[in-house]
Amino acid sequence: SLSASELPDGALITVFQQEPMGLGHAIGCARSVVGDEPFAVMLPDDLILSDIPVMKQMVDAYAAAGGRGHMLAAQTVLPSEVHKYGILEVDTDAPSVGVMSVTSLVEKPDLSHAPSRLGVVGRYIFEPTIFEAIASQGGTVGGEIQLTDAICSDIVNVPVHGYRFDGARFDCGSAAGFVQANIAFGRQHHEVGPAIDQMLASGRPGIAAA
Ligand code: G1P
């Protein structure tokens, strides 16, 4: 079988998850192509607008933190949104931007049981130890294999870092978030940005003159 290290940079390999068995299972499907080196996971429904791409911020922070273990992007989420995210427990006050040491994490807790309001956002760097952790999650018949549980179980083996990023994040898995992302990214675009700004400033949709 092919492994990433045997291919030129930028080569694409597609792997399909044949059953909807959860995010952890989906990542496990890529085990044979990743090989034995740290790798990135990006969930495309989390779109982030930033001067420096968040994955680039994380690759630099990961190297600076020793180049070992796992790193998860995180941001503070609203209390009403806590139950939609993996939530981190960290051992220090979270910096506004930068690395935190994760002592535990829990998937989609009730606000009353949440260890913090630091929600995991879909950018990760993993050491291949995560594949063993995912493989040992199996068990619940018909259930999902949660990435969050696999990461949590691996804390005893490797350091797990949270990374508070600099950037505006959009949840493109919701209709409103998808439209908001289009507006925000569109405003930044040299060609279409002025037209979008003009429409927003006028308070009227469409292009007709008043
Ligand atoms: C997944 C993860 C969750 C994470 C979220 C980020 O959840 O399970 O830990 O916080 O992505 O978007 P999903 O949004 O797929 O339910």
Coordinates of N, CA and C and ligand atoms in Angstrom, one line a residue:
S1 N 0.8 -1.2 0.0 CA 0.0 0.0 0.0 C 0.9 1.3 0.0
L2 N 0.3 2.3 -0.5 CA 1.0 3.6 -0.6 C 1.1 4.3 0.8
S3 N 2.2 4.9 1.0 CA 2.3 5.8 2.2 C 2.7 7.2 1.8
A4 N 2.3 8.2 2.6 CA 2.5 9.6 2.2 C 4.0 9.9 1.9
S5 N 4.9 9.2 2.7 CA 6.3 9.6 2.6 C 6.9 9.1 1.2
E6 N 6.2 8.2 0.5 CA 6.7 7.7 -0.8 C 6.3 8.6 -2.0
L7 N 5.5 9.6 -1.7 CA 4.9 10.4 -2.8 C 5.5 11.8 -2.8
P8 N 5.4 12.4 -4.0 CA 5.9 13.8 -4.0 C 5.0 14.7 -3.2
D9 N 5.5 15.9 -2.7 CA 4.7 16.8 -2.0 C 3.5 17.2 -2.8
G10 N 2.4 17.3 -2.2 CA 1.2 17.8 -2.8 C 0.4 16.7 -3.5
A11 N 0.9 15.5 -3.6 CA 0.2 14.4 -4.2 C -1.1 14.1 -3.4
L12 N -2.1 13.7 -4.0 CA -3.4 13.4 -3.4 C -3.7 11.9 -3.3
I13 N -4.1 11.5 -2.2 CA -4.6 10.1 -2.1 C -6.0 10.3 -1.4
T14 N -7.0 9.6 -2.0 CA -8.4 9.7 -1.4 C -8.7 8.4 -0.8
V15 N -9.2 8.5 0.5 CA -9.6 7.3 1.2 C -11.1 7.5 1.6
F16 N -11.9 6.6 1.4 CA -13.4 6.7 1.7 C -13.7 6.0 3.0
Q17 N -14.5 6.7 3.9 CA -15.1 6.1 5.0 C -16.4 5.5 4.6
Q18 N -16.5 4.2 4.6 CA -17.7 3.5 4.0 C -18.9 3.5 4.9
E19 N -18.7 3.8 6.2 CA -19.9 3.8 7.1 C -19.7 5.0 8.0
P20 N -20.8 5.7 8.3 CA -20.8 6.9 9.2 C -20.5 6.5 10.6
M21 N -19.3 6.2 11.0 CA -19.0 5.7 12.3 C -18.2 6.7 13.2
G22 N -18.3 8.0 12.8 CA -17.7 9.0 13.7 C -16.4 9.5 13.1
L23 N -16.0 10.7 13.7 CA -14.8 11.4 13.3 C -13.5 10.6 13.6
G24 N -13.5 9.9 14.7 CA -12.3 9.1 15.1 C -12.1 8.0 14.1
H25 N -13.2 7.3 13.7 CA -13.2 6.2 12.8 C -12.7 6.8 11.4
A26 N -13.2 7.9 11.0 CA -12.9 8.5 9.7 C -11.3 8.7 9.6
I27 N -10.8 9.2 10.7 CA -9.3 9.5 10.7 C -8.6 8.2 10.7
G28 N -9.1 7.2 11.4 CA -8.5 5.8 11.4 C -8.4 5.2 10.0
C29 N -9.4 5.6 9.1 CA -9.4 5.0 7.8 C -8.1 5.5 7.0
A30 N -7.5 6.6 7.4 CA -6.3 7.1 6.7 C -5.0 6.5 7.2
R31 N -5.1 5.6 8.2 CA -3.9 5.1 8.9 C -2.9 4.6 7.9
S32 N -3.3 3.7 6.9 CA -2.3 3.1 6.1 C -1.6 4.1 5.1
V33 N -2.2 5.2 4.9 CA -1.5 6.2 4.0 C -0.7 7.2 4.7
V34 N -1.0 7.4 6.0 CA -0.3 8.5 6.7 C 1.2 8.1 7.0
G35 N 1.4 6.9 7.4 CA 2.8 6.5 7.7 C 3.2 7.0 9.1
D36 N 4.4 7.0 9.4 CA 4.9 7.1 10.8 C 5.4 8.5 11.0
E37 N 4.6 9.6 10.8 CA 5.1 10.9 11.0 C 3.9 11.8 11.5
P38 N 4.1 12.9 12.1 CA 3.0 13.8 12.5 C 2.2 14.2 11.3
F39 N 0.9 14.4 11.4 CA 0.1 14.8 10.3 C -1.0 15.7 10.8
A40 N -1.6 16.4 9.8 CA -2.6 17.4 10.1 C -4.0 16.9 9.7
V41 N -5.0 17.3 10.5 CA -6.4 17.0 10.1 C -7.1 18.4 10.1
M42 N -7.8 18.6 9.0 CA -8.6 19.9 8.9 C -10.0 19.5 8.5
L43 N -11.0 20.0 9.3 CA -12.4 19.7 9.1 C -12.9 20.9 8.2
P44 N -13.3 20.7 7.0 CA -13.6 21.8 6.1 C -14.8 22.6 6.4
D45 N -15.7 22.1 7.3 CA -16.9 22.9 7.7 C -16.5 24.0 8.7
D46 N -15.3 23.9 9.3 CA -14.8 25.0 10.1 C -13.9 25.8 9.2
L47 N -14.3 27.0 8.8 CA -13.6 27.9 7.9 C -13.0 29.0 8.8
I48 N -11.8 29.4 8.6 CA -11.2 30.4 9.5 C -10.5 31.4 8.7
L49 N -10.9 32.7 8.9 CA -10.3 33.8 8.2 C -9.2 34.4 9.1
S50 N -8.0 34.4 8.6 CA -6.9 34.9 9.4 C -5.8 35.4 8.5
D51 N -4.9 36.3 9.1 CA -3.8 36.8 8.3 C -2.8 35.6 8.0
I52 N -2.5 34.9 9.1 CA -1.6 33.7 8.9 C -2.6 32.5 9.0
P53 N -2.6 31.6 8.0 CA -3.4 30.4 8.1 C -3.3 29.7 9.4
V54 N -4.4 29.3 10.0 CA -4.3 28.7 11.4 C -3.4 27.4 11.4
M55 N -3.5 26.6 10.3 CA -2.6 25.4 10.3 C -1.1 25.8 10.3
K56 N -0.8 26.9 9.7 CA 0.6 27.4 9.7 C 1.0 27.9 11.1
Q57 N 0.0 28.6 11.7 CA 0.3 29.0 13.1 C 0.5 27.8 14.0
M58 N -0.3 26.8 13.8 CA -0.1 25.6 14.6 C 1.1 24.8 14.3
V59 N 1.5 24.7 13.1 CA 2.8 24.0 12.7 C 3.9 24.6 13.4
D60 N 4.0 26.0 13.4 CA 5.0 26.7 14.1 C 5.0 26.5 15.6
A61 N 3.8 26.6 16.2 CA 3.6 26.4 17.6 C 4.0 25.0 18.1
Y62 N 3.6 24.0 17.2 CA 3.9 22.6 17.5 C 5.4 22.4 17.6
A63 N 6.1 22.9 16.6 CA 7.6 22.8 16.6 C 8.2 23.5 17.8
A64 N 7.7 24.7 18.1 CA 8.2 25.4 19.3 C 7.9 24.7 20.6
A65 N 6.8 23.9 20.6 CA 6.5 23.2 21.9 C 7.2 21.9 22.0
G66 N 8.1 21.6 21.0 CA 8.8 20.3 21.1 C 8.6 19.3 20.0
G67 N 7.6 19.6 19.1 CA 7.4 18.7 18.0 C 6.9 17.3 18.4
R68 N 6.2 17.2 19.5 CA 5.7 15.9 19.9 C 4.2 16.0 20.3
G69 N 3.5 14.9 20.3 CA 2.2 14.8 20.8 C 1.1 15.4 19.9
H70 N 0.0 15.8 20.4 CA -1.1 16.2 19.6 C -1.4 17.7 19.9
M71 N -1.9 18.4 18.9 CA -2.3 19.8 19.1 C -3.7 20.0 18.5
L72 N -4.5 20.7 19.3 CA -5.9 20.9 18.8 C -6.2 22.4 18.8
A73 N -6.7 23.0 17.8 CA -7.1 24.4 17.8 C -8.3 24.6 18.7
A74 N -8.3 25.7 19.4 CA -9.4 25.9 20.3 C -9.8 27.4 20.3
Q75 N -11.1 27.7 20.7 CA -11.5 29.0 20.9 C -12.6 29.0 22.0
T76 N -12.7 30.2 22.6 CA -13.8 30.3 23.6 C -15.1 30.3 22.9
V77 N -16.1 29.5 23.3 CA -17.4 29.4 22.7 C -18.4 30.0 23.7
L78 N -19.6 30.4 23.1 CA -20.7 30.9 24.0 C -21.2 29.8 24.9
P79 N -21.6 30.1 26.1 CA -22.2 29.1 27.0 C -23.3 28.2 26.3
S80 N -24.1 28.9 25.5 CA -25.2 28.2 24.8 C -24.7 27.3 23.7
E81 N -23.4 27.3 23.3 CA -22.8 26.5 22.3 C -21.9 25.4 22.8
V82 N -21.7 25.4 24.1 CA -20.7 24.4 24.7 C -21.1 23.0 24.3
H83 N -22.4 22.7 24.3 CA -22.8 21.3 24.0 C -22.6 20.8 22.6
K84 N -22.1 21.7 21.7 CA -21.8 21.3 20.3 C -20.4 21.0 20.1
Y85 N -19.5 21.1 21.1 CA -18.0 21.0 20.9 C -17.4 20.0 21.8
G86 N -16.2 19.5 21.3 CA -15.2 18.9 22.3 C -14.7 20.1 23.2
I87 N -14.7 19.9 24.5 CA -14.4 21.0 25.4 C -13.1 20.6 26.2
L88 N -12.2 21.5 26.3 CA -10.9 21.2 26.9 C -10.9 21.6 28.4
E89 N -10.1 20.7 29.1 CA -9.7 21.1 30.5 C -8.2 21.4 30.4
V90 N -7.8 22.6 30.8 CA -6.4 23.0 30.7 C -5.8 23.3 32.1
D91 N -4.5 23.2 32.2 CA -3.9 23.3 33.5 C -3.4 24.7 33.9
T92 N -3.6 25.7 33.0 CA -3.3 27.1 33.3 C -4.3 28.0 32.7
D93 N -4.2 29.3 33.0 CA -5.1 30.2 32.3 C -4.8 30.2 30.9
A94 N -5.8 30.2 30.0 CA -5.6 30.1 28.6 C -5.1 31.5 28.1
P95 N -4.0 31.5 27.3 CA -3.5 32.7 26.7 C -4.5 33.2 25.7
S96 N -4.4 34.5 25.3 CA -5.4 34.9 24.2 C -5.0 34.3 22.9
V97 N -3.7 34.1 22.6 CA -3.3 33.4 21.5 C -2.1 32.5 22.0
G98 N -2.0 31.2 21.6 CA -0.9 30.4 22.0 C -1.3 29.1 22.6
V99 N -0.3 28.4 23.1 CA -0.3 27.0 23.5 C -0.7 26.8 25.0
M100 N -1.6 25.8 25.2 CA -2.0 25.5 26.6 C -1.8 24.0 26.7
S101 N -1.6 23.5 27.9 CA -1.4 22.1 28.2 C -2.8 21.5 28.5
V102 N -3.2 20.5 27.8 CA -4.6 19.9 28.0 C -4.5 18.7 29.0
T103 N -5.3 18.8 30.0 CA -5.3 17.7 31.0 C -6.4 16.7 30.8
S104 N -7.5 17.1 30.1 CA -8.6 16.3 29.8 C -9.4 16.9 28.7
L105 N -10.3 16.2 28.1 CA -11.3 16.8 27.2 C -12.5 15.9 27.1
V106 N -13.6 16.5 26.8 CA -14.9 15.8 26.8 C -15.7 16.2 25.6
E107 N -16.4 15.3 25.0 CA -17.2 15.6 23.8 C -18.6 16.1 24.1
K108 N -18.9 17.2 23.7 CA -20.3 17.8 23.8 C -20.9 17.7 25.2
P109 N -20.2 18.2 26.2 CA -20.8 18.2 27.5 C -22.0 19.1 27.7
D110 N -22.8 18.9 28.7 CA -23.7 19.9 29.2 C -22.9 21.0 29.8
L111 N -23.4 22.2 29.6 CA -22.7 23.4 30.2 C -22.4 23.2 31.7
S112 N -23.3 22.6 32.4 CA -23.1 22.4 33.9 C -21.9 21.4 34.2
H113 N -21.6 20.6 33.2 CA -20.5 19.6 33.4 C -19.2 20.0 32.7
A114 N -19.2 21.1 31.9 CA -18.1 21.4 31.1 C -16.9 21.9 31.9
P115 N -15.7 21.4 31.6 CA -14.5 21.8 32.4 C -14.1 23.3 32.0
S116 N -14.6 23.8 30.9 CA -14.2 25.2 30.5 C -15.2 25.6 29.4
R117 N -14.9 26.7 28.8 CA -15.7 27.1 27.6 C -14.7 27.1 26.4
L118 N -13.6 26.4 26.5 CA -12.7 26.3 25.4 C -13.1 25.1 24.4
G119 N -13.7 25.5 23.3 CA -14.2 24.5 22.4 C -13.1 24.1 21.3
V120 N -13.1 22.9 21.0 CA -12.1 22.4 19.9 C -12.7 22.8 18.6
V121 N -11.8 23.4 17.7 CA -12.2 23.7 16.4 C -11.4 22.8 15.4
G122 N -12.0 22.6 14.2 CA -11.5 21.5 13.4 C -10.1 21.6 12.7
R123 N -9.1 21.9 13.5 CA -7.7 21.9 13.0 C -6.9 21.1 14.1
Y124 N -6.2 20.1 13.6 CA -5.5 19.2 14.6 C -4.1 18.8 14.0
I125 N -3.1 18.6 14.8 CA -1.9 18.0 14.5 C -1.8 16.7 15.4
F126 N -1.6 15.6 14.8 CA -1.5 14.4 15.5 C -0.1 13.6 15.3
E127 N 0.3 13.0 16.4 CA 1.4 12.0 16.2 C 0.6 10.7 15.9
P128 N 1.3 9.8 15.2 CA 0.6 8.5 14.8 C 0.1 7.7 16.0
T129 N 0.6 8.0 17.2 CA 0.0 7.3 18.4 C -1.5 7.4 18.4
I130 N -2.1 8.4 17.8 CA -3.5 8.6 17.8 C -4.2 7.4 17.1
F131 N -3.5 6.7 16.2 CA -4.2 5.6 15.5 C -4.4 4.4 16.4
E132 N -3.5 4.2 17.3 CA -3.7 3.1 18.3 C -4.8 3.5 19.2
A133 N -4.8 4.8 19.6 CA -5.9 5.3 20.6 C -7.2 5.1 19.9
I134 N -7.3 5.4 18.6 CA -8.6 5.3 17.9 C -9.0 3.8 17.8
A135 N -8.0 3.0 17.5 CA -8.3 1.5 17.4 C -8.8 0.9 18.7
S136 N -8.3 1.4 19.8 CA -8.8 0.9 21.1 C -10.1 1.5 21.6
Q137 N -10.7 2.4 20.8 CA -12.0 3.0 21.2 C -13.1 2.1 20.8
G138 N -12.9 1.2 19.8 CA -14.0 0.3 19.3 C -14.8 -0.3 20.4
G139 N -16.0 -0.8 20.1 CA -16.7 -1.4 21.2 C -18.2 -1.2 21.1
T140 N -18.6 0.1 21.1 CA -20.0 0.4 21.1 C -20.6 0.0 19.7
V141 N -21.5 -1.0 19.8 CA -22.1 -1.5 18.5 C -23.0 -0.5 17.9
G142 N -22.7 -0.2 16.6 CA -23.4 0.8 15.9 C -23.2 2.3 16.4
G143 N -22.3 2.4 17.4 CA -22.0 3.8 17.9 C -20.9 4.4 17.1
E144 N -20.6 5.7 17.4 CA -19.6 6.4 16.7 C -18.3 6.3 17.5
I145 N -17.2 6.3 16.8 CA -15.9 6.3 17.4 C -15.4 7.7 17.5
Q146 N -15.5 8.3 18.7 CA -15.2 9.7 18.9 C -13.7 10.0 18.9
L147 N -13.3 11.0 18.1 CA -11.9 11.4 18.2 C -11.6 12.0 19.5
T148 N -12.5 12.7 20.1 CA -12.3 13.3 21.5 C -11.9 12.3 22.5
D149 N -12.6 11.1 22.5 CA -12.3 10.1 23.5 C -10.9 9.5 23.2
A150 N -10.5 9.3 21.9 CA -9.2 8.8 21.6 C -8.1 9.7 22.0
I151 N -8.3 11.0 21.8 CA -7.3 12.0 22.2 C -7.1 11.9 23.7
C152 N -8.3 11.9 24.4 CA -8.3 12.0 25.9 C -7.5 10.7 26.4
S153 N -7.8 9.6 25.8 CA -7.1 8.4 26.3 C -5.6 8.4 26.0
D154 N -5.1 9.2 25.1 CA -3.7 9.2 24.7 C -2.9 10.2 25.6
I155 N -3.6 11.0 26.4 CA -2.9 12.0 27.3 C -1.9 11.3 28.2
V156 N -2.1 10.1 28.5 CA -1.1 9.4 29.4 C 0.2 9.0 28.6
N157 N 0.1 9.0 27.2 CA 1.2 8.6 26.4 C 2.0 9.8 25.8
V158 N 1.3 10.8 25.4 CA 2.0 11.9 24.7 C 1.4 13.3 25.2
P159 N 2.2 14.4 25.1 CA 1.7 15.7 25.5 C 0.5 16.1 24.5
V160 N -0.5 16.7 25.1 CA -1.6 17.2 24.3 C -1.7 18.7 24.5
H161 N -1.6 19.4 23.4 CA -1.6 20.9 23.5 C -2.9 21.4 22.9
G162 N -3.4 22.5 23.5 CA -4.5 23.3 22.9 C -3.8 24.5 22.3
Y163 N -4.3 25.0 21.2 CA -3.8 26.2 20.6 C -4.9 27.2 20.3
R164 N -4.8 28.3 21.1 CA -5.8 29.4 20.9 C -5.3 30.2 19.7
F165 N -6.1 30.1 18.6 CA -5.6 30.8 17.4 C -6.1 32.2 17.2
D166 N -5.4 32.9 16.3 CA -5.8 34.2 15.9 C -6.5 34.1 14.6
G167 N -7.8 34.4 14.7 CA -8.6 34.4 13.4 C -10.1 34.3 13.7
A168 N -10.9 34.6 12.7 CA -12.3 34.5 12.8 C -12.8 33.2 12.2
R169 N -13.6 32.5 13.0 CA -14.0 31.1 12.6 C -15.5 31.1 12.2
F170 N -15.8 30.4 11.2 CA -17.2 30.3 10.7 C -17.6 28.8 10.7
D171 N -18.8 28.5 11.2 CA -19.3 27.1 11.2 C -20.1 26.9 9.9
C172 N -19.5 26.5 8.9 CA -20.1 26.3 7.6 C -21.0 25.1 7.6
G173 N -21.1 24.4 8.7 CA -22.1 23.3 8.8 C -23.5 23.8 9.1
S174 N -23.6 25.1 9.4 CA -24.9 25.7 9.6 C -25.2 26.7 8.4
A175 N -26.4 26.9 8.1 CA -26.7 27.7 6.9 C -26.3 29.2 7.2
A176 N -26.5 29.7 8.4 CA -26.2 31.1 8.7 C -24.6 31.2 8.6
G177 N -23.9 30.2 9.2 CA -22.5 30.3 9.2 C -21.9 30.3 7.8
F178 N -22.5 29.5 7.0 CA -22.0 29.4 5.6 C -22.2 30.8 4.9
V179 N -23.3 31.4 5.1 CA -23.6 32.7 4.4 C -22.6 33.8 5.1
Q180 N -22.5 33.7 6.4 CA -21.6 34.7 7.0 C -20.2 34.6 6.5
A181 N -19.7 33.3 6.3 CA -18.4 33.1 5.8 C -18.2 33.7 4.4
N182 N -19.2 33.5 3.6 CA -19.2 34.0 2.2 C -19.1 35.5 2.2
I183 N -19.8 36.2 3.1 CA -19.8 37.6 3.2 C -18.4 38.1 3.7
A184 N -17.9 37.4 4.8 CA -16.6 37.9 5.3 C -15.5 37.7 4.4
F185 N -15.5 36.5 3.7 CA -14.4 36.2 2.7 C -14.6 37.1 1.5
G186 N -15.8 37.3 1.1 CA -16.1 38.2 0.0 C -15.7 39.6 0.2
R187 N -15.9 40.1 1.4 CA -15.5 41.5 1.7 C -14.0 41.7 1.5
Q188 N -13.2 40.6 1.8 CA -11.8 40.7 1.7 C -11.3 40.6 0.2
H189 N -12.2 40.2 -0.7 CA -11.7 39.9 -2.0 C -11.6 41.2 -2.8
H190 N -10.5 41.4 -3.5 CA -10.2 42.7 -4.2 C -11.2 43.0 -5.2
E191 N -11.8 42.0 -5.9 CA -12.7 42.3 -6.9 C -14.2 42.5 -6.4
V192 N -14.6 41.6 -5.6 CA -16.0 41.7 -5.2 C -16.3 42.4 -3.9
G193 N -15.2 42.6 -3.1 CA -15.3 43.2 -1.8 C -16.0 44.6 -1.8
P194 N -15.6 45.5 -2.7 CA -16.3 46.8 -2.6 C -17.8 46.7 -2.9
A195 N -18.2 45.8 -3.8 CA -19.7 45.7 -4.1 C -20.4 45.2 -2.8
I196 N -19.8 44.3 -2.1 CA -20.5 43.7 -0.9 C -20.5 44.8 0.2
D197 N -19.4 45.5 0.4 CA -19.4 46.6 1.4 C -20.5 47.6 1.0
Q198 N -20.6 47.9 -0.3 CA -21.6 48.9 -0.7 C -23.0 48.5 -0.4
M199 N -23.3 47.2 -0.6 CA -24.6 46.7 -0.3 C -24.9 46.7 1.2
L200 N -23.9 46.3 2.0 CA -24.1 46.3 3.4 C -24.3 47.7 4.0
A201 N -23.5 48.6 3.4 CA -23.6 50.0 3.9 C -25.0 50.7 3.6
S202 N -25.5 50.3 2.4 CA -26.7 50.9 2.0 C -27.9 50.4 2.7
G203 N -27.8 49.2 3.3 CA -28.9 48.6 4.1 C -30.0 48.1 3.1
R204 N -29.7 48.1 1.8 CA -30.7 47.5 0.9 C -30.0 46.4 0.1
P205 N -30.7 45.3 -0.1 CA -30.2 44.3 -1.0 C -30.3 44.7 -2.5
G206 N -29.6 44.1 -3.4 CA -29.8 44.3 -4.8 C -28.9 45.4 -5.3
I207 N -29.0 45.7 -6.6 CA -28.1 46.7 -7.2 C -28.9 47.9 -7.8
A208 N -30.2 47.9 -7.5 CA -31.0 49.0 -8.1 C -30.7 50.3 -7.4
A209 N -30.7 51.4 -8.2 CA -30.5 52.7 -7.6 C -31.8 53.1 -6.8
A210 N -31.6 54.0 -5.8 CA -32.7 54.3 -5.0 C -33.8 55.1 -5.8
Ligands
G1P1 C1 -16.5 17.6 15.7 C2 -15.8 17.1 17.0 C3 -15.8 18.2 18.1 C4 -15.3 19.5 17.6 C5 -16.1 19.9 16.3 C6 -15.4 21.2 15.7 O1 -17.9 17.7 16.1 O2 -16.4 15.9 17.4 O3 -15.1 17.7 19.2 O4 -15.4 20.5 18.6 O5 -16.0 18.9 15.3 O6 -16.2 21.6 14.6 P1 -19.0 17.9 14.9 O7 -19.1 19.3 14.6 O8 -18.6 17.0 13.8 O9 -20.3 17.4 15.6

